[in-house]
Coordinates of C-alpha atoms in Angstrom, one line a residue:
M607 CA -173.4 -35.3 -25.5
T608 CA -175.5 -33.8 -27.8
V609 CA -173.7 -31.2 -30.9
R610 CA -175.5 -28.0 -28.9
V611 CA -174.6 -29.1 -26.1
I612 CA -171.0 -29.0 -27.4
A613 CA -171.7 -26.3 -28.5
N614 CA -173.0 -23.5 -25.6
E615 CA -170.0 -25.2 -23.6
M616 CA -167.4 -24.3 -26.7
I617 CA -169.5 -20.5 -26.6
K618 CA -168.4 -20.9 -22.0
A619 CA -165.3 -21.8 -22.6
G620 CA -164.5 -18.7 -25.3
A621 CA -166.1 -16.0 -23.3
D622 CA -163.2 -14.6 -22.0
K623 CA -161.3 -14.6 -25.2
K624 CA -164.3 -13.5 -26.5
K625 CA -164.4 -10.1 -24.1
M626 CA -160.8 -9.6 -24.6
F627 CA -161.8 -9.3 -28.3
S628 CA -164.8 -7.0 -27.2
E629 CA -162.5 -4.5 -25.5
M630 CA -159.7 -4.0 -28.4
E631 CA -162.5 -3.6 -31.5
D632 CA -163.3 -0.6 -29.0
M633 CA -160.2 0.3 -28.9
V634 CA -160.2 0.5 -33.2
N635 CA -163.8 1.8 -32.9
L636 CA -162.5 4.5 -30.5
E637 CA -165.6 3.5 -28.2
Y638 CA -164.5 4.3 -25.3
H639 CA -167.2 5.6 -21.6
L640 CA -165.7 8.2 -19.1
P641 CA -165.8 6.4 -15.4
P642 CA -169.3 7.6 -13.6
K643 CA -168.2 10.0 -11.1
I644 CA -166.2 11.5 -13.8
D645 CA -169.3 11.7 -16.5
E646 CA -171.3 13.2 -13.7
L647 CA -169.4 16.5 -13.5
T648 CA -170.5 18.8 -16.1
W649 CA -168.0 20.9 -17.4
M650 CA -166.3 17.1 -18.6
R651 CA -165.3 17.3 -22.0
K652 CA -164.0 14.1 -23.5
V653 CA -161.2 12.6 -24.9
I654 CA -160.3 9.4 -27.0
V655 CA -156.5 8.9 -27.5
S656 CA -156.6 8.3 -31.5
T657 CA -153.5 6.2 -31.6
P658 CA -155.5 2.5 -31.3
N659 CA -157.3 3.3 -34.2
L660 CA -154.2 4.8 -36.4
A661 CA -151.9 2.0 -35.3
Y662 CA -154.8 -0.2 -36.4
K663 CA -154.5 1.5 -40.0
A664 CA -150.8 1.8 -40.6
A665 CA -150.6 -1.2 -39.7
K666 CA -153.5 -3.1 -42.5
R667 CA -152.3 -0.2 -45.2
V668 CA -148.6 -1.4 -45.0
L669 CA -149.6 -5.3 -45.4
S670 CA -152.1 -4.8 -47.7
G671 CA -149.8 -3.8 -49.9
L672 CA -148.4 -7.2 -50.3
E673 CA -149.1 -9.3 -53.6
V674 CA -150.0 -13.2 -53.0
R675 CA -147.7 -15.6 -53.9
P676 CA -148.6 -19.4 -53.5
S677 CA -145.0 -22.3 -54.1
I678 CA -145.7 -25.6 -54.4
V679 CA -143.2 -27.9 -54.1
P680 CA -143.5 -30.8 -57.0
T681 CA -143.5 -34.5 -56.1
G682 CA -140.7 -35.3 -58.4
D683 CA -137.6 -34.1 -60.0
A684 CA -139.0 -34.5 -63.6
I685 CA -139.8 -31.4 -65.9
E686 CA -143.5 -32.7 -66.1
D687 CA -144.0 -32.3 -61.9
R688 CA -142.8 -28.6 -62.2
D689 CA -144.3 -27.7 -65.2
R690 CA -147.5 -29.7 -63.4
A691 CA -146.5 -27.8 -59.9
N692 CA -146.0 -24.1 -62.4
E693 CA -150.1 -24.6 -63.5
Q694 CA -151.0 -25.3 -59.6
E695 CA -149.4 -22.4 -58.7
Y696 CA -151.5 -20.7 -61.5
V697 CA -155.0 -22.0 -61.0
L698 CA -155.3 -21.5 -57.0
S699 CA -154.0 -18.3 -58.2
W700 CA -156.6 -16.9 -60.5
Q701 CA -159.1 -19.1 -58.5
L702 CA -158.0 -16.4 -55.1
K703 CA -158.2 -13.5 -57.5
Q704 CA -161.9 -14.7 -58.1
I705 CA -163.0 -14.6 -55.0
A706 CA -161.4 -11.4 -54.2
K707 CA -163.8 -9.7 -56.8
R708 CA -166.8 -10.5 -54.7
V709 CA -165.5 -8.7 -51.9
P710 CA -163.0 -5.7 -52.6
S711 CA -162.3 -6.1 -49.1
F712 CA -161.3 -9.4 -49.3
S713 CA -157.8 -9.4 -48.5
A714 CA -157.4 -6.1 -46.1
S715 CA -160.1 -7.8 -44.0
R716 CA -157.9 -10.9 -43.8
I717 CA -154.9 -8.5 -42.4
G718 CA -157.1 -6.6 -40.4
D719 CA -158.5 -9.6 -38.4
A720 CA -154.2 -11.3 -37.9
V721 CA -153.4 -7.5 -36.7
L722 CA -156.6 -7.1 -34.9
Y723 CA -157.4 -10.9 -33.2
D724 CA -153.7 -12.1 -33.8
Q725 CA -156.5 -15.0 -35.7
V726 CA -158.1 -15.3 -39.1
I727 CA -160.8 -17.7 -40.5
G728 CA -162.7 -18.6 -43.5
K729 CA -164.6 -21.8 -44.5
I730 CA -164.2 -22.2 -47.6
I731 CA -167.3 -24.0 -49.7
H732 CA -167.0 -25.5 -52.8
I733 CA -169.7 -24.5 -55.2
P734 CA -170.0 -27.8 -57.8
S735 CA -170.1 -29.6 -54.6
Q736 CA -173.3 -26.8 -53.0
I737 CA -175.2 -27.3 -56.4
T738 CA -175.3 -31.4 -56.9
A739 CA -176.3 -31.3 -52.8
R740 CA -178.8 -28.6 -54.0
K741 CA -180.5 -30.7 -57.1
K742 CA -180.6 -33.7 -54.8
L743 CA -183.1 -31.8 -52.4
N744 CA -184.9 -30.5 -55.4
V745 CA -183.5 -26.9 -54.7
D746 CA -183.1 -24.3 -57.0
T747 CA -179.8 -23.9 -57.9
N748 CA -179.6 -20.7 -60.4
R749 CA -177.7 -18.5 -57.4
L750 CA -175.5 -20.9 -56.4
E751 CA -174.6 -21.1 -61.0
A752 CA -174.4 -17.8 -61.3
L753 CA -172.4 -17.7 -58.0
Q754 CA -169.8 -20.3 -60.1
R755 CA -169.0 -17.5 -63.3
Y756 CA -166.4 -16.3 -60.5
G757 CA -164.7 -19.3 -59.6
D758 CA -166.0 -22.7 -58.7
F759 CA -164.9 -21.7 -54.4
L760 CA -166.1 -19.1 -52.3
V761 CA -164.2 -18.2 -48.5
E762 CA -166.5 -16.8 -46.4
P763 CA -164.8 -14.8 -44.0
L764 CA -165.4 -15.6 -40.2
C765 CA -165.0 -12.9 -37.3
P766 CA -162.6 -14.7 -34.9
K767 CA -164.7 -12.9 -31.7
N768 CA -167.7 -15.2 -32.6
T769 CA -166.1 -18.2 -34.0
Y770 CA -164.9 -21.6 -31.2
I771 CA -162.1 -23.8 -32.2
R772 CA -161.6 -27.0 -30.4
R773 CA -157.7 -28.0 -30.2
S774 CA -156.2 -31.0 -29.5
N775 CA -152.1 -31.3 -29.3
Q776 CA -152.4 -32.1 -33.1
M777 CA -154.8 -30.0 -34.7
V778 CA -158.4 -28.1 -34.9
E779 CA -160.9 -30.5 -34.4
A780 CA -163.9 -28.9 -34.5
V781 CA -165.4 -25.3 -35.0
L782 CA -168.3 -24.0 -34.4
S783 CA -169.2 -20.1 -35.9
V784 CA -172.1 -18.1 -34.6
A785 CA -173.5 -15.2 -36.9
V786 CA -176.6 -13.1 -36.9
D787 CA -178.5 -13.3 -40.9
T788 CA -182.0 -12.3 -41.8
A789 CA -184.6 -15.0 -42.5
Q790 CA -184.0 -14.2 -46.3
R791 CA -180.6 -14.6 -46.7
L792 CA -180.8 -18.1 -44.5
Y793 CA -183.2 -19.1 -46.9
D794 CA -181.5 -17.8 -49.9
Q795 CA -178.3 -20.3 -48.4
W796 CA -180.1 -23.4 -47.0
G797 CA -183.3 -23.5 -48.6
H798 CA -184.9 -24.6 -45.8
E799 CA -189.1 -24.6 -46.2
Q800 CA -189.3 -23.9 -43.4
L801 CA -188.2 -20.2 -43.6
K802 CA -190.2 -20.5 -46.8
N803 CA -193.6 -20.5 -44.9
V804 CA -192.6 -17.7 -42.3
I805 CA -191.5 -15.0 -45.1
D806 CA -194.5 -16.7 -47.4
N807 CA -197.3 -15.8 -44.7
K808 CA -195.5 -12.3 -43.3
P809 CA -193.8 -11.1 -45.9
E810 CA -192.1 -8.9 -43.5
A811 CA -191.2 -11.2 -41.5
S812 CA -187.9 -11.4 -43.9
F813 CA -186.1 -9.2 -42.6
D814 CA -186.9 -10.9 -38.9
K815 CA -183.0 -11.3 -37.7
Y816 CA -182.0 -14.9 -37.0
T817 CA -178.7 -16.1 -34.5
V818 CA -176.8 -19.1 -36.7
Y819 CA -174.8 -21.3 -34.8
E820 CA -173.1 -23.5 -37.6
Y821 CA -171.0 -26.7 -35.7
W822 CA -168.5 -28.4 -37.8
D823 CA -166.1 -32.1 -37.4
Y824 CA -165.3 -35.0 -38.0
K825 CA -168.1 -36.6 -37.7
V826 CA -171.1 -34.3 -38.7
H827 CA -172.1 -30.8 -39.3
Y828 CA -175.5 -29.2 -37.8
V829 CA -177.0 -25.9 -38.6
W830 CA -179.6 -24.7 -36.6
A831 CA -180.8 -20.9 -36.1
E832 CA -183.3 -19.3 -33.3
K833 CA -185.3 -16.2 -33.2
G834 CA -183.6 -12.5 -32.5
E835 CA -180.1 -11.2 -32.2
N836 CA -178.3 -13.0 -29.3
L837 CA -174.4 -13.7 -29.3
N838 CA -173.8 -14.5 -25.9
V839 CA -173.7 -17.4 -23.6
N840 CA -176.3 -19.3 -22.0
R841 CA -178.1 -20.1 -25.8
S842 CA -180.9 -22.4 -25.5
L843 CA -180.4 -26.6 -26.3
S844 CA -183.7 -27.5 -28.5
G845 CA -186.2 -25.2 -29.9
G846 CA -185.0 -23.5 -33.5
I847 CA -184.7 -24.0 -36.8
T848 CA -182.2 -27.4 -37.9
L849 CA -180.4 -26.0 -41.6
M850 CA -178.5 -28.2 -41.5
D851 CA -177.9 -32.1 -40.1
E852 CA -175.3 -34.1 -42.0
K853 CA -172.4 -36.6 -41.2
W854 CA -169.1 -35.3 -42.5
N855 CA -167.4 -38.3 -44.2
M856 CA -164.6 -36.3 -45.7
P857 CA -161.0 -36.3 -44.2
F858 CA -160.3 -33.0 -43.7
L859 CA -162.9 -30.2 -42.2
P860 CA -163.3 -27.1 -45.1
F861 CA -161.8 -24.8 -42.8
A862 CA -158.9 -22.7 -42.5
V863 CA -157.9 -21.3 -39.1
S864 CA -154.3 -19.5 -38.3
T865 CA -153.3 -18.8 -35.3
G866 CA -150.6 -16.1 -33.4
D867 CA -149.0 -16.1 -29.7
G868 CA -152.5 -14.7 -28.2
E869 CA -151.5 -11.7 -28.6
P870 CA -152.3 -9.2 -31.2
L871 CA -151.3 -6.2 -31.7
M872 CA -153.7 -4.5 -29.1
Y873 CA -152.6 -6.9 -26.2
A874 CA -150.4 -4.6 -24.9
S875 CA -152.5 -1.5 -24.3
W876 CA -155.5 -3.7 -23.3
K877 CA -153.5 -5.5 -21.2
S878 CA -151.9 -2.5 -19.5
G879 CA -155.4 -0.2 -19.2
S880 CA -152.6 2.5 -20.8
W881 CA -155.1 3.0 -23.6
K882 CA -158.3 3.6 -20.2
T883 CA -155.4 5.6 -18.4
A884 CA -154.4 8.1 -20.9
N885 CA -158.3 8.7 -21.6
V886 CA -158.9 10.0 -17.9
V887 CA -155.7 12.2 -18.6
G888 CA -156.7 13.8 -21.6
T889 CA -160.5 14.4 -20.8
L890 CA -158.7 15.8 -17.5
V891 CA -156.2 18.1 -19.0
V892 CA -158.3 19.1 -21.5
S893 CA -161.5 19.7 -19.5
K894 CA -159.7 21.8 -16.5
A895 CA -158.0 23.7 -19.6
I896 CA -161.4 24.8 -21.3
A897 CA -162.1 25.7 -17.4
L898 CA -159.7 28.3 -16.3
F899 CA -160.6 29.7 -19.6
G900 CA -163.6 30.7 -18.3
R901 CA -162.6 32.3 -15.3
A902 CA -163.0 36.0 -13.8
Q903 CA -160.4 37.7 -15.6
E904 CA -160.5 40.7 -13.1
R905 CA -161.9 41.0 -8.8
V906 CA -163.8 44.2 -8.2
T907 CA -164.3 45.8 -4.8
G908 CA -165.6 48.8 -3.4
P909 CA -168.9 51.0 -3.1
G910 CA -168.8 51.5 -6.4
A911 CA -168.5 48.3 -7.8
N912 CA -171.7 48.1 -10.3
E913 CA -170.9 51.8 -11.6
I914 CA -168.1 51.1 -13.3
Y915 CA -167.7 52.0 -17.3
E916 CA -165.6 52.1 -20.6
D917 CA -165.3 55.7 -22.1
M918 CA -165.3 54.9 -26.1
D919 CA -164.9 58.0 -27.4
Q920 CA -161.3 58.3 -27.7
I921 CA -159.0 56.7 -28.8
G922 CA -157.9 53.2 -27.0
G923 CA -161.0 54.0 -25.0
K924 CA -160.7 54.5 -20.7
Q925 CA -162.1 52.8 -17.7
V926 CA -163.7 55.2 -15.8
I927 CA -163.8 53.7 -11.4
P928 CA -165.5 55.6 -8.7
T929 CA -163.8 56.5 -5.4
G930 CA -163.1 54.2 -3.3
T931 CA -163.7 51.1 -5.8
E932 CA -160.5 48.7 -6.5
V933 CA -160.1 46.8 -9.7
K934 CA -157.7 43.7 -9.8
D935 CA -156.4 41.2 -12.1
V936 CA -157.0 37.6 -11.2
D937 CA -153.7 35.5 -10.5
A938 CA -153.1 33.5 -13.7
R939 CA -153.9 29.7 -12.7
T940 CA -152.3 27.5 -14.9
L941 CA -152.4 24.1 -15.6
D942 CA -150.5 21.5 -13.4
P943 CA -147.5 21.0 -15.2
A944 CA -147.5 16.9 -13.2
L945 CA -151.1 16.1 -15.2
S946 CA -149.7 17.5 -18.6
Q947 CA -146.6 15.3 -18.2
L948 CA -148.3 12.1 -17.6
W949 CA -151.0 12.5 -20.5
T950 CA -148.1 13.1 -22.4
A951 CA -145.9 9.5 -21.0
S952 CA -149.6 7.8 -21.4
T953 CA -149.8 8.8 -25.1
T954 CA -145.9 7.6 -25.7
Q955 CA -146.9 4.3 -24.0
I956 CA -149.6 3.1 -25.8
Q957 CA -147.5 4.3 -29.3
E958 CA -144.5 2.3 -27.9
E959 CA -147.1 -0.1 -27.8
T960 CA -148.5 -0.5 -31.4
V961 CA -146.4 0.0 -34.2
P962 CA -143.1 3.2 -34.5
R963 CA -144.9 7.2 -35.3
M964 CA -143.3 6.5 -38.7
L965 CA -145.5 3.7 -39.6
M966 CA -148.7 6.0 -39.3
T967 CA -147.2 9.5 -40.7
A968 CA -144.3 8.1 -43.1
E969 CA -142.4 11.6 -42.1
A970 CA -138.2 11.6 -42.2
Q971 CA -136.5 13.3 -39.7
A972 CA -134.6 16.2 -41.0
G973 CA -131.5 16.0 -42.9
E974 CA -131.6 12.6 -43.0
A975 CA -130.3 10.4 -46.2
F976 CA -132.8 7.9 -48.0
S977 CA -130.4 5.3 -47.1
G978 CA -131.3 5.8 -43.6
Y979 CA -135.0 6.6 -43.5
N980 CA -135.2 3.1 -45.6
L981 CA -133.5 1.4 -42.9
R982 CA -135.9 2.9 -40.3
L983 CA -139.0 2.5 -42.1
Q984 CA -137.8 -1.8 -42.7
T985 CA -137.6 -1.8 -39.0
A986 CA -140.6 -0.9 -38.3
V987 CA -141.9 -2.6 -40.9
G988 CA -140.3 -5.4 -39.3
Q989 CA -142.5 -5.3 -36.3
L990 CA -145.2 -6.8 -37.8
L991 CA -143.4 -9.4 -40.0
P992 CA -146.1 -11.9 -37.1
Y993 CA -149.2 -11.2 -38.2
Q994 CA -147.9 -10.7 -41.8
R995 CA -146.8 -14.7 -41.2
I996 CA -150.5 -15.6 -39.9
T997 CA -152.1 -14.4 -42.6
E998 CA -149.7 -16.4 -45.1
A999 CA -150.5 -18.6 -43.2
W1000 CA -154.2 -18.7 -43.9
Y1001 CA -153.6 -18.7 -47.7
A1002 CA -151.6 -21.6 -47.5
E1003 CA -154.5 -23.5 -45.8
C1004 CA -157.4 -21.8 -47.5
F1005 CA -155.2 -23.6 -50.9
E1006 CA -154.6 -26.5 -49.4
K1007 CA -158.4 -27.3 -49.3
M1008 CA -159.4 -25.8 -52.3
L1009 CA -157.4 -29.4 -53.4
L1010 CA -158.7 -31.5 -51.1
W1011 CA -162.1 -30.4 -52.0
A1012 CA -161.0 -31.0 -55.9
H1013 CA -159.7 -34.3 -54.9
Y1014 CA -161.5 -36.0 -53.2
T1015 CA -164.7 -34.7 -55.0
G1016 CA -163.4 -35.9 -58.4
T1017 CA -163.8 -32.5 -59.9
D1018 CA -161.3 -30.8 -61.4
I1019 CA -160.1 -26.5 -61.0
E1020 CA -159.5 -25.3 -64.0
G1021 CA -158.3 -21.7 -63.9
Y1022 CA -156.2 -19.3 -66.8
Q1023 CA -152.6 -18.3 -67.4
Q1024 CA -152.6 -15.3 -68.9
Q1025 CA -148.8 -16.2 -70.9
R1026 CA -146.4 -13.4 -73.3
E1027 CA -148.3 -14.5 -76.3
G1028 CA -152.2 -14.4 -75.5
G1029 CA -153.1 -16.8 -72.2
R1030 CA -154.9 -19.9 -72.1
F1031 CA -157.6 -21.9 -69.5
I1032 CA -155.1 -24.4 -67.5
K1033 CA -156.6 -26.8 -65.1
I1034 CA -156.0 -29.6 -61.9
S1035 CA -156.6 -32.9 -62.3
A1036 CA -158.7 -34.6 -59.5
S1037 CA -156.7 -38.2 -60.1
K1038 CA -153.2 -35.5 -60.3
I1039 CA -153.8 -34.8 -56.6
K1040 CA -152.3 -37.0 -53.6
P1041 CA -153.5 -35.5 -50.6
K1042 CA -150.8 -36.8 -48.4
K1043 CA -148.1 -35.1 -50.9
I1044 CA -149.5 -31.6 -50.7
N1045 CA -146.7 -29.4 -49.9
I1046 CA -147.9 -25.6 -50.7
S1047 CA -146.6 -22.0 -49.1
V1048 CA -147.3 -18.3 -49.1
K1049 CA -145.4 -15.5 -49.6
L1050 CA -147.0 -11.4 -49.0
E1051 CA -144.6 -10.0 -51.2
P1052 CA -144.1 -6.1 -51.7
D1053 CA -144.1 -4.8 -55.1
V1054 CA -142.0 -1.6 -54.8
P1055 CA -139.5 -0.4 -56.6
T1056 CA -136.6 -0.5 -54.2
D1057 CA -137.2 -3.9 -53.2
R1058 CA -137.5 -5.4 -56.6
M1059 CA -133.9 -3.9 -57.9
A1060 CA -132.1 -5.2 -54.4
K1061 CA -134.1 -8.9 -55.4
V1062 CA -132.7 -8.9 -59.2
Q1063 CA -129.0 -7.8 -57.5
A1064 CA -129.6 -10.2 -54.9
A1065 CA -130.4 -12.9 -58.0
I1066 CA -128.0 -11.6 -60.7
N1067 CA -125.2 -12.8 -57.4
M1068 CA -126.6 -16.1 -57.2
K1069 CA -126.3 -16.9 -61.0
Q1070 CA -123.1 -14.9 -61.4
Q1071 CA -121.6 -15.8 -58.5
L1072 CA -123.0 -18.9 -55.7
K1073 CA -123.7 -20.4 -59.7
F1074 CA -127.4 -21.3 -58.9
P1075 CA -129.4 -22.7 -61.3
S1076 CA -131.1 -20.0 -63.3
R1077 CA -134.3 -21.8 -61.7
S1078 CA -133.6 -20.8 -58.7
A1079 CA -132.4 -16.9 -59.5
L1080 CA -135.6 -16.7 -61.1
E1081 CA -137.8 -18.5 -58.0
E1082 CA -136.0 -15.6 -56.4
L1083 CA -137.3 -12.8 -58.1
G1084 CA -140.8 -13.8 -57.6
D1085 CA -141.5 -15.8 -61.2
T1086 CA -144.3 -18.6 -60.0
N1087 CA -143.1 -20.3 -63.8
P1088 CA -139.6 -20.1 -64.1
E1089 CA -139.8 -23.2 -66.7
E1090 CA -141.8 -21.7 -69.2
T1091 CA -139.2 -17.9 -68.3
I1092 CA -136.3 -20.1 -69.6
K1093 CA -138.1 -21.8 -72.3
D1094 CA -138.8 -18.1 -73.7
W1095 CA -135.2 -17.2 -73.1
E1096 CA -134.0 -20.2 -75.2
K1097 CA -136.5 -19.0 -77.8
E1098 CA -135.4 -15.1 -77.8
Q1099 CA -132.0 -16.1 -78.8
V1100 CA -132.4 -18.8 -81.1
R1101 CA -134.6 -15.8 -82.5
D1102 CA -132.3 -13.3 -81.9
A1103 CA -129.5 -15.3 -83.6
I1104 CA -131.2 -15.5 -87.0
F1105 CA -132.2 -12.6 -87.0
G1106 CA -128.6 -11.3 -86.2
G1107 CA -127.8 -13.5 -89.3
V1108 CA -130.1 -11.9 -91.5
V1109 CA -128.7 -8.0 -90.0
E1110 CA -125.4 -8.7 -91.6
Q1111 CA -126.0 -11.1 -94.6
I1112 CA -128.1 -6.6 -95.2
R1113 CA -124.9 -5.1 -93.8
M1114 CA -122.5 -6.6 -96.4
E1115 CA -124.4 -6.6 -99.0
A1116 CA -124.7 -2.9 -98.5
S1117 CA -121.2 -2.7 -98.6
G1118 CA -120.7 -4.8 -101.3
Q1119 CA -118.9 -7.4 -100.5
I1120 CA -121.2 -10.1 -101.0
E1121 CA -120.9 -8.7 -105.0
Q1122 CA -116.5 -8.9 -104.4
M1123 CA -116.5 -12.6 -102.6
A1124 CA -118.5 -14.0 -106.3
M1125 CA -116.2 -12.5 -108.6
E1126 CA -113.5 -13.5 -106.5
M1127 CA -115.1 -16.5 -106.3
A1128 CA -115.9 -17.1 -110.4
Q1129 CA -112.0 -16.3 -110.8
Q1130 CA -110.5 -18.5 -109.3
M1131 CA -113.5 -20.9 -111.6
A1132 CA -112.6 -19.9 -114.6
Q1133 CA -108.6 -20.4 -114.0
P1134 CA -107.6 -23.6 -116.1
T1135 CA -106.5 -26.7 -114.0
G1136 CA -105.1 -28.8 -116.2
G1137 CA -102.2 -29.0 -119.4
P1138 CA -102.3 -29.0 -123.0
P1139 CA -105.0 -31.5 -124.8
Q1140 CA -103.8 -35.2 -125.8
G1141 CA -102.7 -35.6 -129.0
G1142 CA -103.0 -32.8 -131.0
P1143 CA -99.5 -30.9 -131.8
P1144 CA -98.2 -29.1 -129.5
Q1145 CA -98.9 -24.9 -128.7
G1146 CA -96.4 -22.2 -128.6
G1147 CA -94.3 -20.3 -130.4
P1148 CA -90.4 -20.7 -132.0
G1149 CA -88.2 -23.5 -130.1
G1150 CA -91.3 -25.1 -128.4
M1151 CA -92.0 -21.9 -125.3
P1152 CA -96.0 -22.0 -124.3
P1153 CA -98.0 -19.3 -126.9
G1154 CA -97.8 -15.8 -124.9
G1155 CA -95.9 -14.9 -122.5
M1156 CA -92.7 -15.5 -120.6
M1157 CA -92.2 -19.0 -118.9
G1158 CA -95.4 -19.6 -120.0
V1159 CA -97.5 -17.4 -117.9
T1160 CA -100.2 -16.0 -120.3
S1161 CA -101.7 -12.8 -119.3
N1162 CA -105.7 -12.6 -120.2
P1163 CA -107.4 -10.1 -117.7
A1164 CA -110.7 -10.6 -119.4
V1165 CA -110.2 -14.8 -118.3
G1166 CA -109.2 -13.9 -114.7
E1167 CA -105.5 -14.4 -115.8
V1168 CA -102.7 -11.9 -114.1
P1169 CA -102.6 -8.2 -116.0
P1170 CA -99.2 -8.0 -117.9
A1171 CA -98.3 -5.0 -116.0
Q1172 CA -98.3 -7.3 -112.7
I1173 CA -95.7 -9.4 -114.6
S1174 CA -93.3 -7.0 -115.1
P1175 CA -93.9 -3.3 -113.1
E1176 CA -91.2 -2.0 -115.1
L1177 CA -93.8 -2.4 -118.8
N1178 CA -95.2 0.3 -116.3
T1179 CA -93.2 3.3 -117.6
F1180 CA -91.8 5.2 -120.9
E1181 CA -88.3 3.9 -120.8
G1182 CA -89.8 -0.2 -120.5
Q1183 CA -92.3 0.0 -122.6
T1184 CA -89.6 2.0 -125.5
G1185 CA -86.1 0.6 -124.4
M1186 CA -84.5 3.7 -124.8
T1187 CA -84.8 7.0 -122.4
R1188 CA -86.4 9.8 -123.0
A1189 CA -83.1 11.1 -124.6
G1190 CA -83.2 9.3 -127.4
D1191 CA -80.0 7.1 -125.6
A1192 CA -80.5 2.9 -125.6
I1193 CA -81.2 1.7 -122.5

């Protein structure tokens, strides 16, 4: 069985899925046509319920603001293993940001695919490998080299409606993507000589549309293009331009495919037909109201019906009615209450089948406390969790395919790491990537004050009460490199200790404590520590008494000795110094 036959069978097998996705796109894009019998009535005013569009935009708005955080499990317990895993996370995040620079709506579109199709698909292109292959074919590589300035990878989003997946019980076995492109863009991408001749012979042919089929399995990579814009089934099995026919020797497919349980956000409304019913009922309600508004308000009978006129010469005016003529107000006719109730019920049903109203309007209830509002909001956001998980799994597979490309081509991946003190370029060495041990996950996390405060409190509780290590608490806060943060904290503690010592020294100098301590030390060093020198005559007064004071205690403050006043406090008084009282009596 040839590749084109296989591709055609895959397209036929996916016809029902394509039909469902097309109708859901109509719901989101508000494309609707009334049934022919109703549309033929001239007084009909078509009404389209916009709830699917509002629900889709609300889901994208809520989830598109989440930050992509990859997490790689280290291959060992050593610090080097953890550092290597952290560096890989930095590099992959940087590569993803470079990819998003090319397409500003890159992240929001992936959320949109998850919400609308319950499926996200993308092709991961390794630009260095593309350049190498082009050079072997002597094809110009300037375009790819310019593209490489934004990073080594390109992720080409694929519309799930026109992408067909063949799965086994174990994994994805083959991928077929169908798209429409111009001749010029095809030549820029594939560099095929036949396309070049077509464009050179007829310049306006560069805008001709071609349907491009790209088939990929674990044996072959085959691409061909057929002129015309036709994405339907039963394509030709021959003809067209073969753009690529090569063996595929890599043990992986360069696609990231993430699928949910097959129920997109609009599935319930599509399956039940509630949106179509609401459109018909809304059209009848509005059209009938307009028709009733245009009815005559009065009924005139009698021979002078054409002679009735209004006299406006006096205030308020008056109506002049000929004799024998009768004017009556027509009985007012209101809308059928059952029809109005049916429309209300239909729109309410669609609301319940998609997303809560508060995600569309963000309105609070009267007198509602913030805690209650926040609880309702978080509960509403929780209904979108399945689509968030689909997108997270898709990003994780994208990162995995980047690592596999690098390993099997022997090409290192570079990235920029922003640090607290400048930044640096780091790389993932292809030789150190172990394909069988890649364990990577992705979280889409909000970055709002309330969530940050909750995470901080949770991390504090983990550290203080549950005795978790600092690394685990930092990871709970979303730190992608906890080891580096811990090192910075240790440096900060040393720096604070040194700075604190300097500040204390300055404070002591300012208060004079250092000078006082220096004087006390000098006094201690100046005190004699031994007896009189040996061999000399005894020093002292009569009877061998030591000189200078009582019991050998000297009192020379100049050499650090105790002042006399401290030895005998009574000498500080008049009586102590003279030996008599102030009246002249002996003591």
